[in-house]
Short mmCIF file of C-alpha atoms in Angstrom, two decimals:
data_model
loop_
_atom_site.label_atom_id
_atom_site.label_comp_id
_atom_site.label_asym_id
_atom_site.label_seq_id
_atom_site.Cartn_x
_atom_site.Cartn_y
_atom_site.Cartn_z
CA MET A 1 16.73 15.53 33.78
CA VAL A 2 14.68 12.46 34.72
CA VAL A 3 13.10 10.65 31.80
CA GLY A 4 9.67 9.24 32.61
CA GLN A 5 8.62 5.65 32.00
CA ALA A 6 6.12 6.72 29.32
CA GLU A 7 8.81 8.61 27.40
CA ILE A 8 11.20 5.66 27.58
CA GLN A 9 8.41 3.40 26.28
CA ARG A 10 7.69 5.78 23.40
CA ARG A 11 11.35 5.98 22.43
CA LEU A 12 11.43 2.19 22.26
CA GLU A 13 8.28 2.15 20.14
CA LEU A 14 9.76 4.68 17.72
CA LEU A 15 12.93 2.58 17.50
CA HIS A 16 10.94 -0.53 16.52
CA MET A 17 8.24 1.20 14.47
CA THR A 18 7.18 -0.02 11.02
CA ILE A 19 4.92 2.08 8.80
CA PHE A 20 2.88 -0.22 6.58
CA SER A 21 0.46 2.17 4.91
CA GLN A 22 -0.09 5.69 3.59
CA SER A 23 -2.88 7.69 1.94
CA PHE A 24 -3.16 11.30 0.80
CA SER A 25 -6.26 13.35 1.59
CA PRO A 26 -8.66 14.14 -1.30
CA CYS A 27 -7.41 17.75 -1.33
CA GLY A 28 -3.78 16.58 -1.41
CA LYS A 29 -2.77 18.75 1.54
CA TYR A 30 -2.50 15.99 4.15
CA LEU A 31 -0.86 12.57 4.48
CA ALA A 32 -2.14 9.76 6.70
CA ALA A 33 0.29 7.02 7.73
CA GLY A 34 -0.49 3.81 9.64
CA ASN A 35 2.01 1.87 11.76
CA ASN A 36 2.49 -1.48 13.48
CA TYR A 37 1.09 -0.15 16.78
CA GLY A 38 -2.34 0.52 15.31
CA GLU A 39 -1.74 4.27 15.14
CA ILE A 40 -2.57 6.65 12.31
CA GLY A 41 -0.62 9.89 12.10
CA ILE A 42 -1.98 12.87 10.15
CA PHE A 43 0.71 15.11 8.62
CA SER A 44 0.27 18.53 7.00
CA LEU A 45 2.05 18.66 3.64
CA VAL A 46 1.35 22.39 3.39
CA ALA A 47 3.29 23.04 6.60
CA ALA A 48 6.05 20.52 5.87
CA LEU A 49 6.67 21.86 2.34
CA SER A 50 6.68 25.52 3.39
CA ILE A 51 9.99 27.38 2.98
CA GLU A 52 9.56 28.36 6.62
CA ALA A 53 9.05 24.76 7.79
CA THR A 54 10.54 23.76 11.13
CA GLU A 55 11.14 20.32 12.66
CA GLU A 56 7.76 20.64 14.36
CA ASN A 57 6.09 20.86 10.92
CA GLN A 58 7.57 17.46 10.04
CA ARG A 59 5.74 15.79 12.94
CA PRO A 60 2.07 14.71 12.88
CA LEU A 61 -0.68 17.25 13.49
CA PHE A 62 -1.96 14.49 15.74
CA THR A 63 -1.80 10.71 16.14
CA PHE A 64 -4.65 8.43 17.20
CA ARG A 65 -5.16 4.74 17.91
CA ALA A 66 -7.18 3.27 15.05
CA HIS A 67 -6.79 -0.52 15.45
CA ASP A 68 -5.71 -3.00 18.12
CA GLY A 69 -3.05 -4.38 15.78
CA PRO A 70 -1.13 -2.99 12.78
CA VAL A 71 -2.74 -0.66 10.25
CA TYR A 72 -2.01 -2.71 7.14
CA SER A 73 -3.61 -0.53 4.48
CA LEU A 74 -5.09 2.95 3.96
CA VAL A 75 -7.15 4.38 1.08
CA SER A 76 -9.10 7.62 0.69
CA THR A 77 -12.46 8.30 -0.92
CA SER A 78 -13.63 11.82 -1.75
CA ARG A 79 -14.67 12.23 1.89
CA GLN A 80 -13.22 9.49 4.05
CA LEU A 81 -10.02 7.76 5.09
CA ILE A 82 -10.47 3.98 5.27
CA SER A 83 -8.09 1.77 7.27
CA SER A 84 -7.68 -1.99 7.62
CA GLY A 85 -6.33 -4.04 10.50
CA ASN A 86 -6.77 -7.52 11.93
CA GLY A 87 -10.21 -8.56 10.69
CA ASP A 88 -11.77 -5.10 10.51
CA ILE A 89 -11.99 -1.98 8.38
CA LYS A 90 -12.83 1.47 9.70
CA ALA A 91 -13.58 4.87 8.22
CA TRP A 92 -12.81 8.38 9.40
CA ASN A 93 -14.08 11.65 7.88
CA TRP A 94 -11.25 13.75 6.44
CA ASN A 95 -12.96 17.03 7.34
CA GLU A 96 -12.80 15.92 11.00
CA LEU A 97 -9.25 14.53 10.81
CA THR A 98 -7.94 17.86 9.54
CA LYS A 99 -9.45 19.44 12.66
CA LYS A 100 -7.64 16.88 14.87
CA THR A 101 -10.83 14.93 15.59
CA CYS A 102 -10.83 11.14 15.20
CA LYS A 103 -14.45 10.07 15.57
CA GLU A 104 -15.03 6.75 13.83
CA ALA A 105 -17.50 7.09 10.92
CA TRP A 106 -18.14 3.35 10.56
CA ASN A 107 -16.65 -0.06 11.29
CA ARG A 108 -17.14 -3.30 9.34
CA ARG A 109 -15.92 -6.88 9.82
CA PRO A 110 -16.04 -9.32 6.90
CA ALA A 111 -17.53 -12.74 7.66
CA PHE A 112 -14.56 -15.08 7.98
CA GLY A 113 -16.56 -18.22 8.69
CA THR A 114 -15.64 -20.53 11.55
CA ARG A 115 -11.95 -19.60 11.81
CA LEU A 116 -10.61 -19.36 15.35
CA ASP A 117 -7.98 -16.80 14.38
CA ILE A 118 -8.78 -13.35 12.99
CA PRO A 119 -7.29 -12.91 9.50
CA GLU A 120 -5.53 -9.67 8.73
CA ILE A 121 -6.75 -7.46 5.87
CA ASN A 122 -3.47 -6.87 4.04
CA ASN A 123 -4.45 -4.51 1.26
CA LEU A 124 -7.36 -2.29 0.19
CA ALA A 125 -8.26 -1.25 -3.36
CA LEU A 126 -10.87 1.37 -4.11
CA ASN A 127 -12.97 0.72 -7.21
CA GLN A 128 -14.32 4.16 -8.05
CA LYS A 129 -16.30 2.88 -11.03
CA ASP A 130 -18.90 1.20 -8.80
CA ASN A 131 -18.00 2.75 -5.41
CA SER A 132 -16.83 -0.54 -3.93
CA LEU A 133 -13.92 -1.55 -1.72
CA LEU A 134 -11.83 -4.68 -2.35
CA MET A 135 -9.94 -6.34 0.51
CA ALA A 136 -6.99 -8.75 0.29
CA CYS A 137 -7.51 -11.04 3.26
CA GLY A 138 -5.48 -13.45 5.34
CA ASP A 139 -8.06 -16.21 4.89
CA ASN A 140 -7.01 -16.59 1.21
CA THR A 141 -10.03 -14.62 -0.09
CA ILE A 142 -10.77 -11.22 -1.60
CA GLN A 143 -13.83 -9.53 -0.15
CA ALA A 144 -15.84 -6.83 -1.91
CA MET A 145 -17.97 -4.27 -0.09
CA ASP A 146 -20.44 -1.70 -1.43
CA LEU A 147 -19.38 1.61 0.13
CA GLU A 148 -22.84 3.08 -0.38
CA ASN A 149 -24.56 0.75 2.06
CA GLY A 150 -21.73 -1.15 3.77
CA VAL A 151 -22.92 -4.53 2.45
CA PHE A 152 -20.37 -7.23 1.53
CA THR A 153 -21.31 -8.24 -2.00
CA HIS A 154 -18.73 -10.77 -3.25
CA THR A 155 -16.13 -13.17 -1.95
CA LEU A 156 -13.49 -14.13 -4.52
CA LYS A 157 -12.15 -17.61 -3.72
CA GLY A 158 -9.30 -19.53 -5.32
CA HIS A 159 -6.01 -18.62 -3.64
CA LYS A 160 -4.43 -21.34 -1.50
CA ASP A 161 -2.68 -18.95 0.89
CA TYR A 162 -3.17 -15.42 2.14
CA VAL A 163 -3.56 -12.58 -0.32
CA HIS A 164 -0.92 -9.82 -0.18
CA CYS A 165 -1.82 -7.27 -2.85
CA LEU A 166 -4.46 -6.07 -5.30
CA ALA A 167 -4.56 -3.99 -8.48
CA LEU A 168 -7.51 -2.90 -10.58
CA ARG A 169 -7.64 -3.52 -14.32
CA ASP A 170 -10.26 -0.89 -15.05
CA ALA A 171 -10.55 -1.33 -18.81
CA TYR A 172 -11.62 -4.96 -18.34
CA LYS A 173 -13.57 -4.52 -15.06
CA GLU A 174 -11.13 -6.95 -13.50
CA CYS A 175 -9.08 -7.21 -10.35
CA ILE A 176 -5.61 -8.74 -10.12
CA SER A 177 -4.40 -10.34 -6.89
CA GLY A 178 -1.03 -11.60 -5.67
CA SER A 179 -0.68 -14.20 -2.95
CA GLU A 180 1.64 -16.14 -0.69
CA ASP A 181 0.74 -19.18 -2.83
CA GLY A 182 2.91 -17.77 -5.65
CA THR A 183 0.07 -17.07 -8.05
CA VAL A 184 -1.32 -13.96 -9.66
CA ARG A 185 -5.02 -14.31 -10.38
CA LEU A 186 -7.35 -12.23 -12.54
CA TRP A 187 -10.99 -11.88 -11.48
CA ASP A 188 -14.08 -10.66 -13.35
CA LEU A 189 -15.62 -8.18 -10.91
CA ARG A 190 -19.07 -8.51 -12.51
CA SER A 191 -19.38 -12.27 -12.09
CA ALA A 192 -16.84 -12.72 -9.25
CA ASP A 193 -15.26 -15.52 -11.30
CA GLN A 194 -11.56 -16.23 -11.73
CA VAL A 195 -10.62 -15.71 -15.38
CA GLN A 196 -6.89 -16.40 -15.34
CA MET A 197 -4.13 -17.75 -13.08
CA ILE A 198 -0.39 -17.20 -13.53
CA GLU A 199 1.98 -19.37 -11.48
CA VAL A 200 4.81 -16.85 -11.56
CA TYR A 201 7.33 -18.99 -9.67
CA LYS A 202 7.17 -21.70 -12.37
CA TYR A 203 8.68 -19.39 -14.99
CA GLU A 204 12.42 -20.03 -14.94
CA GLU A 205 13.38 -16.49 -15.95
CA CYS A 206 11.80 -14.89 -12.87
CA ALA A 207 11.85 -17.73 -10.30
CA ARG A 208 14.10 -17.27 -7.27
CA PRO A 209 13.56 -20.29 -4.98
CA GLN A 210 15.92 -18.86 -2.35
CA TYR A 211 13.39 -16.06 -1.68
CA GLY A 212 10.24 -18.18 -1.93
CA LYS A 213 7.32 -17.95 -4.34
CA TRP A 214 5.11 -15.28 -2.70
CA ILE A 215 3.86 -12.26 -4.66
CA GLY A 216 4.03 -9.03 -2.65
CA SER A 217 3.77 -6.24 -5.25
CA LEU A 218 1.50 -5.65 -8.23
CA CYS A 219 0.60 -2.86 -10.63
CA THR A 220 -1.12 -2.94 -13.98
CA ASP A 221 -1.60 -0.84 -17.08
CA SER A 222 -4.48 -2.93 -18.49
CA ASP A 223 -2.50 -5.06 -20.99
CA TRP A 224 0.70 -5.04 -18.95
CA MET A 225 1.46 -6.05 -15.37
CA VAL A 226 4.44 -5.72 -13.07
CA CYS A 227 4.74 -8.13 -10.16
CA GLY A 228 7.43 -9.22 -7.72
CA GLY A 229 8.15 -10.61 -4.28
CA GLY A 230 9.95 -13.91 -4.01
CA PRO A 231 10.22 -14.04 -7.82
CA ALA A 232 12.16 -11.21 -9.46
CA LEU A 233 10.31 -8.03 -10.36
CA THR A 234 8.99 -8.76 -13.86
CA LEU A 235 7.00 -6.98 -16.54
CA TRP A 236 4.33 -9.26 -18.05
CA HIS A 237 2.21 -9.02 -21.18
CA LEU A 238 -1.14 -10.24 -19.86
CA ARG A 239 -2.83 -11.23 -23.12
CA SER A 240 -0.06 -13.62 -24.08
CA VAL A 241 0.86 -14.40 -20.42
CA THR A 242 4.50 -13.68 -21.25
CA PRO A 243 7.22 -12.37 -18.92
CA THR A 244 8.88 -9.84 -21.23
CA THR A 245 11.31 -8.03 -18.91
CA VAL A 246 13.01 -9.24 -15.72
CA TYR A 247 14.60 -6.49 -13.62
CA PRO A 248 18.03 -7.19 -12.06
CA LEU A 249 17.13 -5.90 -8.58
CA GLN A 250 18.52 -7.29 -5.37
CA GLY A 251 16.20 -8.55 -2.65
CA CYS A 252 12.41 -8.78 -2.68
CA GLN A 253 10.28 -5.94 -4.02
CA GLN A 254 7.30 -5.04 -1.79
CA GLN A 255 6.10 -2.06 -3.85
CA ALA A 256 5.85 -1.33 -7.57
CA MET A 257 4.08 1.44 -9.47
CA TYR A 258 3.99 3.07 -12.88
CA TYR A 259 5.15 6.68 -13.08
CA GLN A 260 5.31 8.34 -16.50
CA ASP A 261 7.61 6.07 -18.56
CA LEU A 262 9.17 4.44 -15.49
CA ILE A 263 8.40 1.70 -13.00
CA LEU A 264 9.24 2.67 -9.42
CA ALA A 265 10.05 -0.26 -7.15
CA ALA A 266 11.11 -0.68 -3.53
CA GLY A 267 11.35 -3.37 -0.87
CA ASP A 268 14.41 -4.95 0.75
CA GLY A 269 17.09 -2.31 1.11
CA PRO A 270 17.09 1.48 1.66
CA ARG A 271 16.54 2.46 -1.96
CA ILE A 272 13.91 3.26 -4.57
CA SER A 273 14.67 1.85 -8.01
CA HIS A 274 13.69 3.74 -11.18
CA CYS A 275 13.30 1.04 -13.83
CA GLN A 276 12.76 1.50 -17.56
CA ILE A 277 10.41 -0.60 -19.64
CA ASN A 278 13.35 -2.08 -21.58
CA GLY A 279 14.78 -3.60 -18.38
CA ASP A 280 17.42 -1.02 -17.53
CA VAL A 281 17.62 0.31 -13.98
CA LYS A 282 17.93 4.04 -14.63
CA THR A 283 18.88 4.98 -11.06
CA GLN A 284 18.49 3.92 -7.44
CA ILE A 285 17.65 6.66 -4.93
CA PRO A 286 18.73 6.20 -1.28
CA CYS A 287 16.01 6.39 1.37
CA THR A 288 15.80 6.15 5.16
CA PRO A 289 13.79 2.93 5.83
CA PRO A 290 15.98 -0.22 5.64
CA SER A 291 12.93 -1.92 4.07
CA VAL A 292 10.17 -0.09 2.20
CA TYR A 293 6.57 -1.25 2.60
CA SER A 294 4.68 1.76 1.23
CA LEU A 295 5.40 3.94 -1.80
CA LEU A 296 2.91 6.62 -2.81
CA ILE A 297 2.59 9.60 -5.17
CA ASN A 298 0.31 12.52 -4.31
CA GLU A 299 -1.78 12.93 -7.47
CA HIS A 300 -4.44 15.06 -5.74
CA SER A 301 -2.50 18.34 -5.73
CA GLN A 302 0.04 19.60 -8.28
CA GLU A 303 1.24 22.15 -5.75
CA HIS A 304 1.99 19.42 -3.22
CA LYS A 305 2.91 16.61 -5.62
CA VAL A 306 5.46 14.43 -3.81
CA LEU A 307 6.60 10.83 -3.61
CA THR A 308 6.60 9.39 -0.10
CA ALA A 309 8.37 6.22 1.06
CA ALA A 310 7.76 4.47 4.38
CA GLY A 311 8.70 1.16 5.96
CA SER A 312 10.79 -0.20 8.83
CA SER A 313 11.39 3.22 10.38
CA SER A 314 9.43 5.91 12.23
CA SER A 315 10.38 8.29 9.39
CA ILE A 316 8.62 8.85 6.07
CA ASP A 317 10.86 10.14 3.29
CA VAL A 318 9.47 12.91 1.08
CA PHE A 319 10.75 13.38 -2.49
CA THR A 320 9.73 16.66 -4.16
CA ASN A 321 11.99 15.96 -7.12
CA PHE A 322 11.76 12.19 -7.43
CA GLY A 323 15.54 12.00 -7.90
CA TYR A 324 16.48 12.77 -4.28
CA ARG A 325 15.06 12.88 -0.75
CA ALA A 326 14.06 16.42 0.20
CA PHE A 327 13.29 15.73 3.89
CA SER A 328 11.56 13.25 6.20
CA LEU A 329 8.38 13.31 8.24
CA HIS A 330 8.61 11.70 11.67
CA PHE A 331 6.22 10.02 14.09
CA SER A 332 6.79 11.44 17.57
#
């Protein structure tokens, strides 16, 4: 059997694939995943979770080219899938994606001034309270866009290096950002002013100079925040600006999220750590990607509630019981 040049090329792409982003559909029946080649794959959770599922059901319904460079972030509104790449954000209607149609709904490019390079948009956060989209950008800013009319409304300035991650602090109408500059900053979304700055790397208990000072993961529960990256993954009390719990995890954590009474964390290494508030690591679950860049829970459908983990692999691990990997989805 002669293998064609296109097939050889695709095998090489799969071998070197990194999946940076994921988003579940509003109905919870589909998963979108974006990779380093600018592709978005649409997977059917209904088919993959069926007791009659085959290997074919673990492959995308279809894959399309969304951006010229990597798809860094994905979020879903009640109707649309929104993706970010190098300098642009695009939207696709979910009711068309589920029918294997990928017509672009809209495309926006933030104004990045007179820069010669095109900054990447590393992370998206959907603020459902005012129907706006926040973007963590490679030009050290956070951009805000009104999703109703597509107008860019605010630019949050203060970081000294590119912004990696965002989290919303809904109770205070604030946004929290983590950056390569080693700071976590809190922003008032009404005035677009910075209200607090935490130089995480200057706190001896969580500093790890050998890994750098960058902040790559953030999550918040209003009065509490978890952040990590170069510094160790740490639970902070925001009102007193106190690091209360430092987690003894190896490597750098790229993802962190609250789940029930646990904090789930992942990053360097093929594992997902289940951490308790008191600092204990309850368990570490093996996963396929050697490094994890995206960790997501499907909250849109109890019937299809799963945890998915993706990263430096063409496979996406699916956890039906969060204590073990049930199976993997695969780009093809």
